[in-house]
């Protein structure tokens, strides 16, 4: 699967940094890119441990932030 860098109106590449509340903590992630099928490449900047890069595909009706929060809850566990 080929991912393309997100583009702004002037066709410049960029990454979107987001603060996302997961359980009782606020995690920092950077959305690096997306592809035409709606898959987003995300880097999770852990507060403890190394950064982790993964793909997220939002379910129908979910925002990118909601999809990332659900994925992080699964990765972090209870």
PDB file of C-alpha atoms in Angstrom:
ATOM      1  CA  UNK A   1       0.000   0.000   0.000  1.00  0.00           C
ATOM      2  CA  UNK A   2       1.414   3.351  -0.990  1.00  0.00           C
ATOM      3  CA  UNK A   3       0.925   6.259   1.413  1.00  0.00           C
ATOM      4  CA  UNK A   4       1.162   9.845   0.253  1.00  0.00           C
ATOM      5  CA  UNK A   5       2.152  12.816   2.338  1.00  0.00           C
ATOM      6  CA  UNK A   6      -0.820  14.940   3.360  1.00  0.00           C
ATOM      7  CA  UNK A   7      -1.072  18.143   1.341  1.00  0.00           C
ATOM      8  CA  UNK A   8      -2.353  21.592   2.116  1.00  0.00           C
ATOM      9  CA  UNK A   9      -4.079  23.947  -0.351  1.00  0.00           C
ATOM     10  CA  UNK A  10      -0.728  25.075  -1.749  1.00  0.00           C
ATOM     11  CA  UNK A  11       0.287  21.419  -2.315  1.00  0.00           C
ATOM     12  CA  UNK A  12       2.982  21.388   0.350  1.00  0.00           C
ATOM     13  CA  UNK A  13       3.564  18.255   2.369  1.00  0.00           C
ATOM     14  CA  UNK A  14       2.897  18.419   6.099  1.00  0.00           C
ATOM     15  CA  UNK A  15       2.218  16.305   9.157  1.00  0.00           C
ATOM     16  CA  UNK A  16      -0.594  16.949  11.621  1.00  0.00           C
ATOM     17  CA  UNK A  17       0.250  16.709  15.313  1.00  0.00           C
ATOM     18  CA  UNK A  18      -2.651  15.877  17.602  1.00  0.00           C
ATOM     19  CA  UNK A  19      -3.166  15.544  21.351  1.00  0.00           C
ATOM     20  CA  UNK A  20      -5.605  12.687  21.990  1.00  0.00           C
ATOM     21  CA  UNK A  21      -7.125  11.739  25.339  1.00  0.00           C
ATOM     22  CA  UNK A  22      -6.827   8.007  25.997  1.00  0.00           C
ATOM     23  CA  UNK A  23      -8.091   6.683  29.318  1.00  0.00           C
ATOM     24  CA  UNK A  24      -6.846   9.352  31.748  1.00  0.00           C
ATOM     25  CA  UNK A  25      -3.779  10.472  29.819  1.00  0.00           C
ATOM     26  CA  UNK A  26      -3.260  12.730  26.836  1.00  0.00           C
ATOM     27  CA  UNK A  27      -1.102  11.122  24.165  1.00  0.00           C
ATOM     28  CA  UNK A  28       0.733  12.940  21.382  1.00  0.00           C
ATOM     29  CA  UNK A  29       0.519  11.498  17.888  1.00  0.00           C
ATOM     30  CA  UNK A  30       1.593  12.778  14.503  1.00  0.00           C
ATOM     31  CA  UNK A  31      -0.516  11.877  11.480  1.00  0.00           C
ATOM     32  CA  UNK A  32       2.131  11.564   8.781  1.00  0.00           C
ATOM     33  CA  UNK A  33       0.205  10.623   5.692  1.00  0.00           C
ATOM     34  CA  UNK A  34      -2.897   9.098   4.184  1.00  0.00           C
ATOM     35  CA  UNK A  35      -3.783   7.155   1.077  1.00  0.00           C
ATOM     36  CA  UNK A  36      -6.812   7.146  -1.193  1.00  0.00           C
ATOM     37  CA  UNK A  37      -8.464   4.301   0.729  1.00  0.00           C
ATOM     38  CA  UNK A  38      -8.550   6.259   3.991  1.00  0.00           C
ATOM     39  CA  UNK A  39      -5.590   4.605   5.732  1.00  0.00           C
ATOM     40  CA  UNK A  40      -3.584   6.994   7.926  1.00  0.00           C
ATOM     41  CA  UNK A  41       0.071   6.481   8.924  1.00  0.00           C
ATOM     42  CA  UNK A  42       0.450   7.553  12.562  1.00  0.00           C
ATOM     43  CA  UNK A  43       3.422   7.943  14.913  1.00  0.00           C
ATOM     44  CA  UNK A  44       2.620   7.608  18.627  1.00  0.00           C
ATOM     45  CA  UNK A  45       5.088   9.572  20.752  1.00  0.00           C
ATOM     46  CA  UNK A  46       4.969   7.485  23.926  1.00  0.00           C
ATOM     47  CA  UNK A  47       5.540   9.174  27.257  1.00  0.00           C
ATOM     48  CA  UNK A  48       7.528   6.071  28.233  1.00  0.00           C
ATOM     49  CA  UNK A  49       9.397   4.001  25.688  1.00  0.00           C
ATOM     50  CA  UNK A  50      10.175   4.392  21.998  1.00  0.00           C
ATOM     51  CA  UNK A  51       7.836   5.939  19.444  1.00  0.00           C
ATOM     52  CA  UNK A  52       5.600   3.495  17.604  1.00  0.00           C
ATOM     53  CA  UNK A  53       4.445   3.840  13.996  1.00  0.00           C
ATOM     54  CA  UNK A  54       1.235   2.192  12.786  1.00  0.00           C
ATOM     55  CA  UNK A  55      -1.662   2.496  10.327  1.00  0.00           C
ATOM     56  CA  UNK A  56      -5.212   3.504  11.271  1.00  0.00           C
ATOM     57  CA  UNK A  57      -8.345   3.125   9.164  1.00  0.00           C
ATOM     58  CA  UNK A  58     -11.315   5.046  10.600  1.00  0.00           C
ATOM     59  CA  UNK A  59     -14.609   3.138  10.706  1.00  0.00           C
ATOM     60  CA  UNK A  60     -17.528   4.718   8.890  1.00  0.00           C
ATOM     61  CA  UNK A  61     -18.694   7.728  10.899  1.00  0.00           C
ATOM     62  CA  UNK A  62     -15.486   7.986  12.986  1.00  0.00           C
ATOM     63  CA  UNK A  63     -13.109  10.916  12.764  1.00  0.00           C
ATOM     64  CA  UNK A  64      -9.389  10.260  12.418  1.00  0.00           C
ATOM     65  CA  UNK A  65      -8.937  11.303  16.067  1.00  0.00           C
ATOM     66  CA  UNK A  66     -11.627   8.846  17.262  1.00  0.00           C
ATOM     67  CA  UNK A  67     -10.051   6.031  15.262  1.00  0.00           C
ATOM     68  CA  UNK A  68      -6.596   6.790  16.684  1.00  0.00           C
ATOM     69  CA  UNK A  69      -7.971   6.925  20.248  1.00  0.00           C
ATOM     70  CA  UNK A  70      -9.625   3.499  19.803  1.00  0.00           C
ATOM     71  CA  UNK A  71      -6.409   2.042  18.390  1.00  0.00           C
ATOM     72  CA  UNK A  72      -4.311   3.495  21.222  1.00  0.00           C
ATOM     73  CA  UNK A  73      -6.698   2.082  23.853  1.00  0.00           C
ATOM     74  CA  UNK A  74      -6.148  -1.360  22.337  1.00  0.00           C
ATOM     75  CA  UNK A  75      -2.365  -0.889  22.256  1.00  0.00           C
ATOM     76  CA  UNK A  76      -2.199   0.482  25.820  1.00  0.00           C
ATOM     77  CA  UNK A  77      -4.514  -2.129  27.319  1.00  0.00           C
ATOM     78  CA  UNK A  78      -6.725  -1.622  30.392  1.00  0.00           C
TER      79      UNK A  78
END
